[in-house]
Amino acid sequence: MDRLDAIFAPETIAVIGASTQKGKVGHDIFANILSGGFKGTLYPVNPKAKSVLSVKCYTQIANIPDPIDLAMIILPPKPALNAVKDCIEKGVKGIVIVSAGFKEVGGIGAQIEKEIKTLCENAKVRLVGPNCLGVINPSPKVSLNASFSARMPTAGNVSFISQSGALCTAVLDYAADKGFGFSKFISIGNKADVDELDLLRYYYNDPDTDVVMIYMEELSRSAEEFISEVRQMTSGTNPTHVIAIKSGSSDAGAKAAASHTGALAGSDALYDAIFTMSGILRCATVNQLFDYAQAFAANKYPTGEKIAIITNAGGPGIIATDMSEQSGLKLAEFSQETIKELKKYLPATANFQNPVDVIGDAAKDRYENTLATVLSDRGVDAVLIILTPQSMTDAIGTAEAIVNIARHSIKPIVCSFMGVVDVSDGVKLLQKHKIPVYQFPESAARSLGALRQGMQWLFRKILPQYKLTYDTAKANLIIETYLKEGTTVFSEQDGNELLKCYGFKTLPMALSKDITQACKIAGEIGFPVVMKIASKDILHKTDAGGVMVGIEDSDSVKKAFETIMEKAKAYNPDARIDGVLIQKMVPKGKEVILGLSKDPVFGHAVMFGLGGIFVEVYKDVVFRLSPMGRNVARRMVRAIKGYPILKGLRGEKPSDIETIEKHIVSLKAMADNHPMIKELDINPLFVHEEGEGTTVADILIRLDDQEG
């Protein structure tokens, strides 16, 4: 038996702080449990009242004659602490603290919350809150509304987790309008004990939950623990589909960092990584959260990307087509048999190709026959039906026809019944039979795309891990030298030496202190060469005019040396300049960026994207965290918009993508082996044709001020 059963399915509840005064939280929560038809036994606890809503009141929990599963505490912090002690003494199995004034306000409230957390941990009592809305379980076997929302939702197969109590009440109201049912519903507030991962574990084992919706403000677990566990829940033969919305997605406070990677590694980019790696579908709006949940709750999934669209109006059909393509779907090409069959039922003015326009005067039978025909086409994986209310449209009849056909089809059907009043009866019927229905075709198409995305996650390719070896001993020696000297920024030469320890190919290079030495080194390395300013005070050499490429002879070396030194001194007169670095010119290739950035909460993140100047212009980059292996790296490379460039466009040969994937895995291994690395940029990394590897062109490495 799970210890959270005491929270979601208690047989006995004590409401500590139950009030006789209507409008007070202690009164309303007690009233909601009572009027919600709770199947267990309910006890109000209030030393100043004889009864609450005609139910006998107890002065303290110790006086209740029966064992108590769940205690709802609605008291300020100090009395709440005493109540928790009483609950533990009584042997209560679960506690929900609804009241505020704890960690969220700081000071004594935060201290008391910490004390309560420790008490509950030691007693093995699960704690929800403080500062939360409460818990709801609409199952007819439990019928529990232990929250300050007066609305008991209908029972369904979707469970909800929210950090915000205020959002919960709005969500419940919205759900009621949509005819949307819940299996379990909880607000977790400050997360002193029970958090998202605890609840995801519980929901995963809950036979009544197929889909989980999450509103998240911040993750309190380590990213690696969360990703590793949730990935197991969203995969396999019995997955739980998880859809999330994360507040605070704009990174106004993105860090001022030395590297591109550090500057782009805002918390939102890292949450994107956490959700993607966990198999969680991220939404941008609450509306989208409901749209996707409705689609997943129907428990029908497309086995491919090809959809058919049936509409009684041309415009909405075009909108649906556009959004379908934007959502990663394609219009199915009908077989000749399908087109021949459609011609039997549709007027000559109809469009028999996809999208099928059944014309504005389409009645129930036209929709019914068309739907049955396109569903039976082997090239169709899902169907989107659009109905706009014309004077002759039979919304309820069409909905009945869709319901009847859907019963016998394993392919998903989503609907857009456009409008509100004229189509409302048809919409209610579809909702009642768990057929996803949306007001606008864009929402329906986007939701089908989300279903397809869910399927791609489930059937993703899993390849064996790379067997890579590294020279960690040499890498440690290089880093230790810097730590001993108290220097945090690597010279490019030392940076290249470190990268070599992790399998990167670097170019011959040497530092010149004067023009004569520069000419000698360039001659030995072999023209053409690249010349760069060498200064730990000038991290972005290009910005300082400190890089010159394609130097072909000694005269050009002399001029370049003088120019680079002049520009560097003008850029930063106080910069300590070591000289000019002479480097072999990089062979031709595509420019990408690879990087590491250390987040104070989630640890090291690896960044990959299009490199060179593109990283600043397009910011076409993605981040991933631990656990990092070949499969994460593979999906990471494919996640950037510029991936087709690496695959080879217009007859170009493909780039060496496998080497990039190995480098991503190696960079994460470097971060794990040397946690003192704070930021790292390889920009650009030149990727050559398939089988020819990569070459590091420029490197920036910065260590923590002290090992962390």
Tab-separated table of C-alpha atoms in Angstrom, residues 412-621:
chain	number	residue	atom	x	y	z
A	412	PRO	CA	-7.784	8.682	-33.447
A	413	ILE	CA	-10.541	11.077	-34.490
A	414	VAL	CA	-10.432	14.717	-33.382
A	415	CYS	CA	-13.130	17.258	-34.111
A	416	SER	CA	-13.479	20.994	-34.459
A	417	PHE	CA	-17.101	22.052	-34.066
A	418	MET	CA	-16.727	25.759	-34.739
A	419	GLY	CA	-18.922	28.208	-32.905
A	420	VAL	CA	-20.509	28.054	-29.456
A	421	VAL	CA	-24.323	28.124	-29.271
A	422	ASP	CA	-25.353	26.358	-32.501
A	423	VAL	CA	-22.989	23.416	-32.030
A	424	SER	CA	-23.175	23.081	-28.222
A	425	ASP	CA	-25.365	19.939	-28.128
A	426	GLY	CA	-23.052	18.144	-30.564
A	427	VAL	CA	-19.998	19.241	-28.569
A	428	LYS	CA	-21.490	17.933	-25.300
A	429	LEU	CA	-22.231	14.570	-26.890
A	430	LEU	CA	-18.672	14.232	-28.208
A	431	GLN	CA	-17.256	15.239	-24.804
A	432	LYS	CA	-19.465	12.676	-23.072
A	433	HIS	CA	-17.988	9.923	-25.273
A	434	LYS	CA	-14.384	11.145	-24.826
A	435	ILE	CA	-13.947	12.239	-28.433
A	436	PRO	CA	-11.611	15.250	-28.452
A	437	VAL	CA	-13.484	18.314	-29.701
A	438	TYR	CA	-12.157	21.844	-30.128
A	439	GLN	CA	-13.596	25.235	-30.969
A	440	PHE	CA	-11.023	25.952	-33.667
A	441	PRO	CA	-9.291	23.708	-36.250
A	442	GLU	CA	-5.802	24.961	-35.247
A	443	SER	CA	-6.277	23.506	-31.745
A	444	ALA	CA	-7.492	20.183	-33.155
A	445	ALA	CA	-4.528	19.939	-35.575
A	446	ARG	CA	-2.008	20.953	-32.901
A	447	SER	CA	-3.410	18.322	-30.537
A	448	LEU	CA	-3.118	15.618	-33.201
A	449	GLY	CA	0.485	16.732	-33.645
A	450	ALA	CA	1.008	16.352	-29.888
A	451	LEU	CA	-0.394	12.798	-30.034
A	452	ARG	CA	2.038	12.012	-32.840
A	453	GLN	CA	4.896	13.492	-30.792
A	454	GLY	CA	3.887	11.239	-27.905
A	455	MET	CA	4.048	8.208	-30.188
A	456	GLN	CA	7.454	9.189	-31.540
A	457	TRP	CA	8.755	9.340	-27.956
A	458	LEU	CA	7.349	5.876	-27.183
A	459	PHE	CA	8.835	4.306	-30.309
A	460	ARG	CA	12.121	6.213	-30.321
A	461	LYS	CA	15.196	4.322	-31.454
A	462	ILE	CA	17.482	3.089	-28.644
A	463	LEU	CA	21.044	2.427	-29.791
A	464	PRO	CA	23.890	0.821	-27.795
A	465	GLN	CA	26.094	3.316	-25.909
A	466	TYR	CA	29.426	4.480	-27.337
A	467	LYS	CA	32.543	2.963	-25.775
A	468	LEU	CA	34.743	6.033	-25.368
A	469	THR	CA	37.998	6.349	-23.419
A	470	TYR	CA	39.533	9.539	-22.041
A	471	ASP	CA	42.896	10.629	-20.640
A	472	THR	CA	41.472	11.932	-17.349
A	473	ALA	CA	44.853	11.853	-15.599
A	474	LYS	CA	46.379	14.304	-18.070
A	475	ALA	CA	43.227	16.464	-18.004
A	476	ASN	CA	43.429	16.620	-14.185
A	477	LEU	CA	47.067	17.750	-14.352
A	478	ILE	CA	46.189	20.573	-16.772
A	479	ILE	CA	43.288	21.763	-14.580
A	480	GLU	CA	45.240	21.431	-11.318
A	481	THR	CA	47.961	23.740	-12.684
A	482	TYR	CA	45.339	26.455	-13.192
A	483	LEU	CA	43.749	25.889	-9.790
A	484	LYS	CA	47.138	26.162	-8.054
A	485	GLU	CA	47.892	29.412	-9.876
A	486	GLY	CA	44.435	30.765	-9.045
A	487	THR	CA	43.789	31.365	-12.774
A	488	THR	CA	40.274	30.678	-14.051
A	489	VAL	CA	40.527	31.387	-17.806
A	490	PHE	CA	42.413	28.868	-19.979
A	491	SER	CA	44.825	29.872	-22.702
A	492	GLU	CA	43.734	28.536	-26.065
A	493	GLN	CA	46.734	26.196	-26.205
A	494	ASP	CA	45.898	24.637	-22.824
A	495	GLY	CA	42.218	24.510	-23.757
A	496	ASN	CA	43.117	22.528	-26.850
A	497	GLU	CA	45.299	20.168	-24.793
A	498	LEU	CA	42.333	19.532	-22.473
A	499	LEU	CA	40.011	18.835	-25.405
A	500	LYS	CA	42.527	16.377	-26.882
A	501	CYS	CA	42.208	14.335	-23.659
A	502	TYR	CA	38.518	13.902	-24.563
A	503	GLY	CA	38.934	12.879	-28.193
A	504	PHE	CA	38.688	16.244	-29.964
A	505	LYS	CA	40.874	16.927	-32.996
A	506	THR	CA	42.716	20.246	-32.710
A	507	LEU	CA	45.016	22.111	-35.081
A	508	PRO	CA	48.776	22.676	-34.787
A	509	MET	CA	49.379	26.022	-33.057
A	510	ALA	CA	52.079	27.995	-31.263
A	511	LEU	CA	52.372	31.320	-29.477
A	512	SER	CA	54.500	34.073	-31.009
A	513	LYS	CA	55.833	36.955	-28.901
A	514	ASP	CA	57.094	39.068	-31.817
A	515	ILE	CA	56.930	39.366	-35.616
A	516	THR	CA	60.097	37.332	-36.285
A	517	GLN	CA	58.810	34.434	-34.177
A	518	ALA	CA	55.385	34.703	-35.839
A	519	CYS	CA	56.924	34.329	-39.332
A	520	LYS	CA	59.040	31.350	-38.208
A	521	ILE	CA	56.061	29.531	-36.603
A	522	ALA	CA	53.812	30.183	-39.633
A	523	GLY	CA	56.481	28.739	-41.950
A	524	GLU	CA	56.820	25.615	-39.788
A	525	ILE	CA	53.058	25.062	-39.447
A	526	GLY	CA	52.510	25.687	-43.177
A	527	PHE	CA	50.360	28.310	-44.901
A	528	PRO	CA	47.547	29.295	-44.863
A	529	VAL	CA	47.332	30.155	-41.150
A	530	VAL	CA	44.985	31.882	-38.724
A	531	MET	CA	46.323	34.503	-36.297
A	532	LYS	CA	44.580	35.336	-32.997
A	533	ILE	CA	45.258	37.588	-30.038
A	534	ALA	CA	46.338	35.596	-26.955
A	535	SER	CA	45.028	37.285	-23.809
A	536	LYS	CA	43.062	35.978	-20.849
A	537	ASP	CA	41.534	39.470	-20.592
A	538	ILE	CA	40.099	39.302	-24.139
A	539	LEU	CA	37.728	36.333	-24.225
A	540	HIS	CA	35.816	37.200	-27.394
A	541	LYS	CA	38.699	37.734	-29.817
A	542	THR	CA	36.552	38.515	-32.880
A	543	ASP	CA	34.801	41.402	-31.085
A	544	ALA	CA	38.241	42.901	-30.405
A	545	GLY	CA	39.320	42.550	-34.057
A	546	GLY	CA	41.851	40.052	-32.754
A	547	VAL	CA	41.387	37.307	-35.366
A	548	MET	CA	42.688	37.233	-38.948
A	549	VAL	CA	42.200	34.225	-41.215
A	550	GLY	CA	43.660	32.960	-44.493
A	551	ILE	CA	47.165	34.417	-44.011
A	552	GLU	CA	49.091	33.132	-47.050
A	553	ASP	CA	52.716	34.412	-46.692
A	554	SER	CA	55.318	35.993	-44.371
A	555	ASP	CA	54.557	39.590	-45.432
A	556	SER	CA	50.907	39.053	-44.544
A	557	VAL	CA	51.977	37.552	-41.180
A	558	LYS	CA	53.940	40.739	-40.341
A	559	LYS	CA	51.014	43.041	-41.225
A	560	ALA	CA	48.506	40.825	-39.382
A	561	PHE	CA	50.685	40.744	-36.231
A	562	GLU	CA	50.848	44.559	-36.082
A	563	THR	CA	47.126	44.999	-36.824
A	564	ILE	CA	46.026	42.430	-34.206
A	565	MET	CA	48.218	43.993	-31.485
A	566	GLU	CA	46.978	47.521	-32.266
A	567	LYS	CA	43.316	46.514	-32.254
A	568	ALA	CA	43.659	44.507	-29.047
A	569	LYS	CA	45.269	47.448	-27.212
A	570	ALA	CA	42.553	49.797	-28.497
A	571	TYR	CA	39.819	47.339	-27.428
A	572	ASN	CA	41.168	46.905	-23.885
A	573	PRO	CA	44.173	49.098	-22.997
A	574	ASP	CA	44.578	47.260	-19.662
A	575	ALA	CA	44.570	43.759	-21.149
A	576	ARG	CA	47.566	41.538	-20.399
A	577	ILE	CA	48.680	40.317	-23.827
A	578	ASP	CA	50.704	37.089	-24.115
A	579	GLY	CA	51.304	37.480	-27.833
A	580	VAL	CA	49.669	36.252	-31.053
A	581	LEU	CA	48.659	32.650	-31.555
A	582	ILE	CA	49.479	31.135	-34.964
A	583	GLN	CA	47.195	28.264	-35.937
A	584	LYS	CA	46.845	26.034	-38.999
A	585	MET	CA	43.851	27.048	-41.149
A	586	VAL	CA	40.843	24.780	-40.612
A	587	PRO	CA	39.797	22.500	-43.507
A	588	LYS	CA	36.359	23.211	-45.010
A	589	GLY	CA	33.307	22.177	-42.985
A	590	LYS	CA	29.990	23.243	-41.417
A	591	GLU	CA	30.270	25.472	-38.349
A	592	VAL	CA	28.594	24.282	-35.152
A	593	ILE	CA	28.939	25.243	-31.497
A	594	LEU	CA	29.402	22.885	-28.563
A	595	GLY	CA	29.439	24.129	-24.998
A	596	LEU	CA	29.140	23.481	-21.298
A	597	SER	CA	27.521	25.681	-18.683
A	598	LYS	CA	27.239	25.026	-14.953
A	599	ASP	CA	23.841	25.863	-13.468
A	600	PRO	CA	23.732	26.373	-9.666
A	601	VAL	CA	20.594	24.200	-9.376
A	602	PHE	CA	20.798	21.599	-12.158
A	603	GLY	CA	24.560	21.229	-12.623
A	604	HIS	CA	26.281	21.018	-16.009
A	605	ALA	CA	24.298	21.400	-19.213
A	606	VAL	CA	25.663	20.637	-22.674
A	607	MET	CA	24.724	23.000	-25.511
A	608	PHE	CA	24.727	22.209	-29.228
A	609	GLY	CA	23.687	24.327	-32.198
A	610	LEU	CA	24.706	26.099	-35.359
A	611	GLY	CA	27.993	27.878	-34.697
A	612	GLY	CA	30.079	30.842	-35.788
A	613	ILE	CA	28.072	34.063	-36.009
A	614	PHE	CA	24.829	32.043	-36.408
A	615	VAL	CA	24.670	31.328	-32.692
A	616	GLU	CA	24.210	35.047	-31.983
A	617	VAL	CA	21.771	35.695	-34.830
A	618	TYR	CA	19.551	32.598	-34.817
A	619	LYS	CA	20.178	31.152	-31.331
A	620	ASP	CA	19.383	27.769	-32.898
A	621	VAL	CA	20.692	25.814	-29.931
